[in-house]
Amino acid sequence: MNPVNYLYLAALLFTIGATGVLIRRNAIVVFMCVELMLNACNLAFVVFSRMHGNLDGQIIAFFTMVVAAAEVVVGLAIIVSLFRTRHSASVDDASLMKL
Amino acid sequence: MSALQLAAYTTSTGEAFQFWVLGTFAVIGALCTVLMRKAVHSALCLAGTMIILAVFYLANGAYFLGIVQIVVYTGAIMMLFLFVVMLVGVTAADSLKETIKGQRWLALACGVGFGVLLFAGIGNAALTEFAGTGRANANGNVEGLAALIFTKYVFAFEVTGALLITAAVGAMVLTHRERTERARTQREMAEQRIREGRHIPPLPAPGVYARHNAVDVAGLLPDGTPSELTVNKTLRERGQIRDVSAEALNDLRALEQRAAERLERTAIEPATFKRPEEASK
């Protein structure tokens, strides 16, 4: 098997995640789709690292994970505070700037 | 291309088998994440996909990242997601009504177009070089990563620390809710109950005497109808109340029937218990 197949898998997962972000309305599920896209990128980085024979790609994937962890914490806090004020986790209900 | 290069360019049969089997499951998990109606199911499918990706990292020689993926992503991030789903998801049903007409199909078309673009890009890229991680991992994967992080990427690593602290403080600020008024004491609440005169004694307990003591079983009123007051408000909102009023009466009726058969007293009509509204029909 050619290792390029890993890249195709990463592209497929990224596409599925992007489509999910566009289709889904629940903020939590949209957020999970973003996580899926980040994971697909990480897979591509790891495979590139293997292709080029150095560890720089793995370092970038590691930093992506750290940033993703920070992003999840803040994003979920935003979702929780939105839910408190609007009693809904739907992204459509957050169309107005103010309550 | 020499035979040695070719051997390095293709993976082993075992890895190919692993890729095709686990890759299928990863794609199915990703699709389920997008398509599942309930957020909890989406989260579980995503956790499965992430574990499979961790296996792929291990297969690609990224041993440290594979373990970090399991610990950080499936262990911490997905559990955080599940906690938030538990906090938020009780009343959050995903609406199926389209607010923008044809948005779903447009989004699907965009996704397919984007996927074709990505695939074409990868197909056309000159990916002839394939070194493998053997040399890079010669002194151990973790040691190699550490050497890079603390020399070449040390500034990025320090900035990461600042980012994590900012995120932690930000999450605390965002979810912290300042109390605008003093919490009422038990005495004040009791006084208010008396003043309103609505429900003065404590709320009745759930469960049916000598039959069910679960909290989701509504207690029965003297006429046999379940009392909503006995069940927790959260369970009431979720619609998870178990109504055993008919069950108890049916049990009793079956018992009467059996007793009658055993004693061969068929002449006597078995006692029928009917609710008032049934009897009036």
Short mmCIF file of C-alpha atoms in Angstrom, two decimals:
data_model
loop_
_atom_site.label_atom_id
_atom_site.label_comp_id
_atom_site.label_asym_id
_atom_site.label_seq_id
_atom_site.Cartn_x
_atom_site.Cartn_y
_atom_site.Cartn_z
CA MET A 1 0.00 0.00 0.00
CA ASN A 2 1.21 3.46 -0.82
CA PRO A 3 1.38 5.69 2.32
CA VAL A 4 -0.24 8.46 0.27
CA ASN A 5 -3.50 6.65 1.09
CA TYR A 6 -3.21 8.08 4.60
CA LEU A 7 -3.35 11.53 3.03
CA TYR A 8 -6.48 10.60 1.11
CA LEU A 9 -8.06 9.40 4.35
CA ALA A 10 -7.10 12.67 6.05
CA ALA A 11 -8.62 14.64 3.16
CA LEU A 12 -11.82 12.56 3.38
CA LEU A 13 -12.13 13.09 7.14
CA PHE A 14 -11.48 16.81 6.72
CA THR A 15 -14.18 17.04 4.05
CA ILE A 16 -16.69 15.17 6.22
CA GLY A 17 -15.93 17.51 9.12
CA ALA A 18 -16.27 20.62 6.94
CA THR A 19 -19.60 19.41 5.56
CA GLY A 20 -20.77 18.71 9.11
CA VAL A 21 -19.92 22.25 10.16
CA LEU A 22 -22.06 23.57 7.32
CA ILE A 23 -24.97 21.17 7.81
CA ARG A 24 -25.44 20.79 11.56
CA ARG A 25 -27.27 23.31 13.70
CA ASN A 26 -26.40 22.14 17.22
CA ALA A 27 -23.40 24.18 18.38
CA ILE A 28 -21.85 21.23 20.20
CA VAL A 29 -21.98 19.00 17.12
CA VAL A 30 -20.57 21.81 14.97
CA PHE A 31 -17.72 22.05 17.44
CA MET A 32 -17.13 18.30 17.29
CA CYS A 33 -16.91 18.55 13.49
CA VAL A 34 -14.23 21.24 13.88
CA GLU A 35 -12.34 18.81 16.12
CA LEU A 36 -12.64 16.17 13.42
CA MET A 37 -11.10 18.57 10.90
CA LEU A 38 -8.21 19.32 13.29
CA ASN A 39 -7.62 15.60 13.75
CA ALA A 40 -7.55 15.04 10.00
CA CYS A 41 -4.90 17.77 9.71
CA ASN A 42 -2.87 16.10 12.44
CA LEU A 43 -2.95 12.80 10.57
CA ALA A 44 -1.71 14.55 7.43
CA PHE A 45 1.12 16.18 9.43
CA VAL A 46 2.19 12.85 10.92
CA VAL A 47 2.20 11.18 7.50
CA PHE A 48 4.22 14.06 6.03
CA SER A 49 6.68 13.66 8.87
CA ARG A 50 7.07 10.00 7.95
CA MET A 51 7.46 10.84 4.27
CA HIS A 52 10.21 13.37 4.81
CA GLY A 53 11.97 11.38 7.48
CA ASN A 54 12.10 14.12 10.12
CA LEU A 55 10.09 14.92 13.21
CA ASP A 56 9.03 18.48 12.37
CA GLY A 57 5.59 17.36 11.21
CA GLN A 58 5.01 15.57 14.51
CA ILE A 59 6.00 18.74 16.39
CA ILE A 60 3.45 20.76 14.41
CA ALA A 61 0.80 18.10 15.14
CA PHE A 62 1.70 18.29 18.82
CA PHE A 63 1.25 22.08 18.83
CA THR A 64 -2.05 21.66 17.00
CA MET A 65 -3.21 19.36 19.79
CA VAL A 66 -2.26 21.91 22.45
CA VAL A 67 -4.06 24.71 20.63
CA ALA A 68 -7.08 22.44 20.08
CA ALA A 69 -7.24 21.68 23.80
CA ALA A 70 -7.21 25.42 24.62
CA GLU A 71 -9.77 26.08 21.91
CA VAL A 72 -12.12 23.37 23.20
CA VAL A 73 -12.01 24.75 26.73
CA VAL A 74 -12.88 28.29 25.62
CA GLY A 75 -15.39 27.15 22.99
CA LEU A 76 -17.31 24.92 25.37
CA ALA A 77 -17.34 27.71 27.95
CA ILE A 78 -18.88 30.00 25.32
CA ILE A 79 -21.48 27.34 24.46
CA VAL A 80 -22.37 26.88 28.13
CA SER A 81 -22.74 30.62 28.72
CA LEU A 82 -24.80 30.95 25.51
CA PHE A 83 -27.02 28.13 26.69
CA ARG A 84 -27.50 29.88 30.03
CA THR A 85 -28.71 33.10 28.44
CA ARG A 86 -30.76 31.63 25.57
CA HIS A 87 -31.69 28.14 26.83
CA SER A 88 -30.73 26.72 23.46
CA ALA A 89 -27.57 25.33 21.88
CA SER A 90 -28.71 25.97 18.34
CA VAL A 91 -26.47 28.23 16.28
CA ASP A 92 -29.53 29.70 14.54
CA ASP A 93 -30.81 31.19 17.77
CA ALA A 94 -27.59 33.15 18.20
CA SER A 95 -28.33 35.24 15.11
CA LEU A 96 -28.89 38.41 17.09
CA MET A 97 -26.05 40.31 18.66
CA LYS A 98 -27.98 41.11 21.81
CA LEU A 99 -30.58 39.25 23.77
CA MET B 1 13.89 3.09 -8.64
CA SER B 2 15.81 0.35 -6.93
CA ALA B 3 14.18 -2.50 -5.10
CA LEU B 4 15.26 -1.06 -1.75
CA GLN B 5 13.61 2.27 -2.49
CA LEU B 6 10.48 0.53 -3.66
CA ALA B 7 10.37 -1.54 -0.48
CA ALA B 8 10.59 1.64 1.57
CA TYR B 9 7.92 3.30 -0.53
CA THR B 10 5.24 0.72 0.12
CA THR B 11 4.10 -0.28 3.56
CA SER B 12 3.93 -3.83 4.84
CA THR B 13 0.89 -5.97 4.11
CA GLY B 14 -0.05 -5.92 7.76
CA GLU B 15 -0.15 -2.15 7.80
CA ALA B 16 -2.13 -2.09 4.57
CA PHE B 17 -4.69 -4.46 6.08
CA GLN B 18 -4.85 -2.35 9.23
CA PHE B 19 -5.28 0.79 7.16
CA TRP B 20 -8.17 -0.53 5.08
CA VAL B 21 -10.04 -2.05 8.02
CA LEU B 22 -9.56 0.77 10.52
CA GLY B 23 -9.81 3.47 7.85
CA THR B 24 -13.28 2.20 6.94
CA PHE B 25 -14.33 2.42 10.57
CA ALA B 26 -12.79 5.90 10.90
CA VAL B 27 -14.83 7.16 7.94
CA ILE B 28 -17.99 5.49 9.27
CA GLY B 29 -17.38 7.11 12.67
CA ALA B 30 -16.86 10.51 11.05
CA LEU B 31 -20.07 10.14 9.03
CA CYS B 32 -21.98 9.10 12.15
CA THR B 33 -20.59 12.17 13.96
CA VAL B 34 -22.18 14.34 11.31
CA LEU B 35 -25.40 12.40 10.81
CA MET B 36 -26.41 11.25 14.31
CA ARG B 37 -29.41 13.14 15.65
CA LYS B 38 -28.33 13.18 19.30
CA ALA B 39 -25.18 14.99 20.39
CA VAL B 40 -24.19 12.14 22.75
CA HIS B 41 -24.08 9.64 19.88
CA SER B 42 -22.05 12.08 17.80
CA ALA B 43 -19.55 12.46 20.64
CA LEU B 44 -19.16 8.70 21.06
CA CYS B 45 -18.66 8.17 17.30
CA LEU B 46 -16.06 10.94 17.27
CA ALA B 47 -14.24 9.34 20.20
CA GLY B 48 -14.07 6.07 18.22
CA THR B 49 -12.67 7.88 15.17
CA MET B 50 -10.05 9.57 17.36
CA ILE B 51 -8.91 6.25 18.83
CA ILE B 52 -8.50 4.86 15.31
CA LEU B 53 -6.46 7.94 14.38
CA ALA B 54 -4.27 7.27 17.42
CA VAL B 55 -3.59 3.78 16.04
CA PHE B 56 -2.65 5.36 12.71
CA TYR B 57 -0.22 7.70 14.47
CA LEU B 58 1.41 4.70 16.13
CA ALA B 59 1.60 2.93 12.77
CA ASN B 60 3.30 5.97 11.28
CA GLY B 61 6.05 5.98 13.89
CA ALA B 62 4.61 8.85 15.96
CA TYR B 63 4.56 6.90 19.22
CA PHE B 64 4.41 9.94 21.50
CA LEU B 65 1.60 11.56 19.52
CA GLY B 66 -0.38 8.32 19.45
CA ILE B 67 -0.42 8.15 23.23
CA VAL B 68 -1.06 11.90 23.56
CA GLN B 69 -3.97 11.55 21.13
CA ILE B 70 -5.60 8.93 23.36
CA VAL B 71 -4.87 10.77 26.61
CA VAL B 72 -5.68 14.31 25.49
CA TYR B 73 -8.32 13.84 22.81
CA THR B 74 -10.33 10.80 23.78
CA GLY B 75 -9.52 11.11 27.46
CA ALA B 76 -9.85 14.81 28.16
CA ILE B 77 -11.46 16.64 25.26
CA MET B 78 -14.20 14.13 24.44
CA MET B 79 -15.07 13.73 28.13
CA LEU B 80 -15.33 17.53 28.34
CA PHE B 81 -17.69 17.36 25.38
CA LEU B 82 -19.77 14.71 27.13
CA PHE B 83 -19.94 16.84 30.29
CA VAL B 84 -21.18 19.82 28.29
CA VAL B 85 -23.70 17.60 26.47
CA MET B 86 -24.97 16.49 29.87
CA LEU B 87 -25.24 20.12 31.01
CA VAL B 88 -26.74 21.49 27.83
CA GLY B 89 -28.25 18.61 25.95
CA VAL B 90 -31.23 17.83 28.14
CA THR B 91 -33.56 20.19 26.36
CA ALA B 92 -31.43 20.87 23.30
CA ALA B 93 -33.03 19.04 20.42
CA ASP B 94 -31.51 19.72 17.01
CA SER B 95 -34.15 21.40 14.90
CA LEU B 96 -34.63 19.88 11.47
CA LYS B 97 -36.28 22.99 10.05
CA GLU B 98 -34.14 24.69 7.43
CA THR B 99 -33.79 28.39 8.07
CA ILE B 100 -32.06 29.04 4.74
CA LYS B 101 -33.81 27.34 1.86
CA GLY B 102 -31.73 24.63 0.20
CA GLN B 103 -28.85 25.19 2.61
CA ARG B 104 -28.35 21.49 3.24
CA TRP B 105 -27.93 20.59 -0.41
CA LEU B 106 -25.72 23.59 -1.07
CA ALA B 107 -23.55 22.60 1.89
CA LEU B 108 -23.36 19.03 0.61
CA ALA B 109 -22.39 20.28 -2.87
CA CYS B 110 -19.74 22.53 -1.34
CA GLY B 111 -18.40 19.61 0.68
CA VAL B 112 -18.20 17.32 -2.36
CA GLY B 113 -16.53 20.06 -4.41
CA PHE B 114 -14.02 20.72 -1.67
CA GLY B 115 -13.30 17.01 -1.33
CA VAL B 116 -12.72 16.67 -5.09
CA LEU B 117 -10.38 19.66 -4.93
CA LEU B 118 -8.38 18.13 -2.06
CA PHE B 119 -8.18 14.71 -3.71
CA ALA B 120 -7.10 16.22 -7.00
CA GLY B 121 -4.45 18.24 -5.19
CA ILE B 122 -3.03 15.19 -3.43
CA GLY B 123 -3.22 13.16 -6.65
CA ASN B 124 -1.27 15.78 -8.58
CA ALA B 125 1.30 16.48 -5.87
CA ALA B 126 4.79 15.13 -6.46
CA LEU B 127 4.85 12.78 -3.47
CA THR B 128 7.76 10.68 -4.69
CA GLU B 129 9.96 11.19 -1.66
CA PHE B 130 9.43 8.68 1.08
CA ALA B 131 12.06 8.45 3.78
CA GLY B 132 10.27 6.67 6.62
CA THR B 133 10.75 7.52 10.27
CA GLY B 134 13.49 4.96 10.88
CA ARG B 135 16.35 7.43 10.92
CA ALA B 136 14.43 10.19 12.72
CA ASN B 137 13.32 7.78 15.43
CA ALA B 138 16.77 6.20 15.77
CA ASN B 139 17.35 7.67 19.24
CA GLY B 140 13.77 7.16 20.31
CA ASN B 141 10.69 9.09 19.26
CA VAL B 142 10.21 10.97 22.54
CA GLU B 143 13.88 11.94 22.74
CA GLY B 144 13.84 13.19 19.17
CA LEU B 145 10.70 15.28 19.79
CA ALA B 146 12.13 16.66 23.03
CA ALA B 147 15.37 17.67 21.30
CA LEU B 148 13.38 19.58 18.69
CA ILE B 149 10.89 21.17 21.11
CA PHE B 150 13.56 22.49 23.45
CA THR B 151 15.89 23.78 20.77
CA LYS B 152 14.30 24.74 17.47
CA TYR B 153 10.73 25.24 18.69
CA VAL B 154 11.42 26.47 22.20
CA PHE B 155 9.82 29.88 21.62
CA ALA B 156 6.62 28.32 20.23
CA PHE B 157 6.60 25.97 23.21
CA GLU B 158 6.77 28.88 25.68
CA VAL B 159 4.02 30.76 23.85
CA THR B 160 1.95 27.57 24.16
CA GLY B 161 2.26 27.80 27.93
CA ALA B 162 0.92 31.36 27.85
CA LEU B 163 -1.93 30.21 25.60
CA LEU B 164 -2.93 27.42 27.98
CA ILE B 165 -3.01 29.75 30.97
CA THR B 166 -5.04 32.30 29.02
CA ALA B 167 -7.49 29.59 27.96
CA ALA B 168 -7.92 28.34 31.51
CA VAL B 169 -8.54 31.86 32.84
CA GLY B 170 -10.84 32.60 29.91
CA ALA B 171 -12.95 29.53 30.54
CA MET B 172 -13.27 30.45 34.21
CA VAL B 173 -14.29 34.02 33.38
CA LEU B 174 -16.79 32.90 30.75
CA THR B 175 -18.55 30.32 32.89
CA HIS B 176 -18.36 32.19 36.18
CA ARG B 177 -21.67 33.72 37.13
CA GLU B 178 -21.74 36.49 39.65
CA ARG B 179 -24.64 36.30 42.08
CA THR B 180 -26.60 39.51 41.73
CA GLU B 181 -28.78 38.85 44.75
CA ARG B 182 -28.27 37.03 48.03
CA ALA B 183 -29.26 33.35 48.04
CA ARG B 184 -32.47 32.87 49.97
CA THR B 185 -32.16 30.97 53.20
CA GLN B 186 -34.24 27.94 54.06
CA ARG B 187 -36.23 29.98 56.55
CA GLU B 188 -37.11 32.60 53.95
CA MET B 189 -38.18 29.93 51.49
CA ALA B 190 -40.39 28.32 54.13
CA GLU B 191 -41.95 31.69 54.95
CA GLN B 192 -42.61 32.33 51.29
CA ARG B 193 -44.27 28.92 50.95
CA ILE B 194 -46.58 29.70 53.87
CA ARG B 195 -47.36 33.15 52.50
CA GLU B 196 -48.28 31.79 49.09
CA GLY B 197 -50.19 28.95 50.66
CA ARG B 198 -49.70 26.78 47.59
CA HIS B 199 -47.87 23.73 48.87
CA ILE B 200 -47.01 24.00 52.52
CA PRO B 201 -45.75 20.52 53.51
CA PRO B 202 -42.70 18.95 51.83
CA LEU B 203 -43.22 17.43 48.39
CA PRO B 204 -44.44 13.82 48.42
CA ALA B 205 -41.88 11.07 47.88
CA PRO B 206 -41.71 9.03 44.67
CA GLY B 207 -42.39 5.33 44.48
CA VAL B 208 -45.38 3.11 45.01
CA TYR B 209 -45.76 1.49 48.39
CA ALA B 210 -44.15 -1.98 48.61
CA ARG B 211 -43.76 -2.23 44.84
CA HIS B 212 -41.40 0.34 43.32
CA ASN B 213 -38.96 2.59 45.11
CA ALA B 214 -37.18 4.05 42.07
CA VAL B 215 -37.07 7.85 41.84
CA ASP B 216 -38.54 7.89 38.33
CA VAL B 217 -41.70 6.08 39.43
CA ALA B 218 -44.43 8.55 40.17
CA GLY B 219 -46.34 7.95 43.39
CA LEU B 220 -50.01 7.12 42.99
CA LEU B 221 -52.83 9.26 44.26
CA PRO B 222 -55.73 7.57 46.10
CA ASP B 223 -57.67 7.25 42.84
CA GLY B 224 -54.74 5.42 41.18
CA THR B 225 -53.49 8.23 38.96
CA PRO B 226 -49.76 9.07 39.09
CA SER B 227 -48.80 12.31 40.82
CA GLU B 228 -46.35 14.47 38.87
CA LEU B 229 -45.31 16.26 42.04
CA THR B 230 -43.49 13.23 43.38
CA VAL B 231 -40.91 13.10 40.58
CA ASN B 232 -37.85 15.30 40.18
CA LYS B 233 -38.28 18.29 37.86
CA THR B 234 -35.41 17.24 35.61
CA LEU B 235 -36.90 13.80 35.02
CA ARG B 236 -40.26 15.47 34.36
CA GLU B 237 -38.70 17.71 31.69
CA ARG B 238 -36.98 14.79 30.02
CA GLY B 239 -40.21 12.82 30.02
CA GLN B 240 -38.55 9.96 31.88
CA ILE B 241 -41.36 9.25 34.32
CA ARG B 242 -42.34 5.62 34.61
CA ASP B 243 -46.07 5.26 35.08
CA VAL B 244 -46.86 2.08 36.95
CA SER B 245 -50.46 2.83 37.84
CA ALA B 246 -51.86 0.52 35.17
CA GLU B 247 -49.18 -2.08 35.87
CA ALA B 248 -50.12 -2.38 39.53
CA LEU B 249 -53.79 -2.75 38.73
CA ASN B 250 -53.07 -5.30 36.00
CA ASP B 251 -50.90 -7.29 38.41
CA LEU B 252 -53.70 -7.32 40.90
CA ARG B 253 -56.19 -8.36 38.26
CA ALA B 254 -53.92 -11.21 37.11
CA LEU B 255 -53.52 -12.33 40.71
CA GLU B 256 -57.26 -12.40 41.17
CA GLN B 257 -57.62 -14.38 37.97
CA ARG B 258 -55.02 -16.95 39.04
CA ALA B 259 -56.57 -17.28 42.46
CA ALA B 260 -59.95 -17.83 40.90
CA GLU B 261 -58.59 -20.51 38.56
CA ARG B 262 -56.72 -22.25 41.36
CA LEU B 263 -59.74 -22.31 43.63
CA GLU B 264 -62.06 -23.13 40.72
CA ARG B 265 -64.38 -20.39 41.63
CA THR B 266 -65.27 -19.47 38.11
CA ALA B 267 -68.80 -18.66 39.05
CA ILE B 268 -67.79 -15.58 40.93
CA GLU B 269 -66.95 -12.60 38.75
CA PRO B 270 -63.31 -11.57 39.20
CA ALA B 271 -63.09 -8.17 40.74
CA THR B 272 -62.38 -5.48 38.21
CA PHE B 273 -60.49 -2.39 39.14
CA LYS B 274 -61.12 0.46 36.85
CA ARG B 275 -60.05 4.01 37.01
CA PRO B 276 -62.89 6.50 37.34
CA GLU B 277 -62.48 7.76 33.78
CA GLU B 278 -62.42 4.21 32.40
CA ALA B 279 -65.48 3.26 34.37
CA SER B 280 -67.42 6.20 33.08
CA LYS B 281 -66.82 5.23 29.45
#
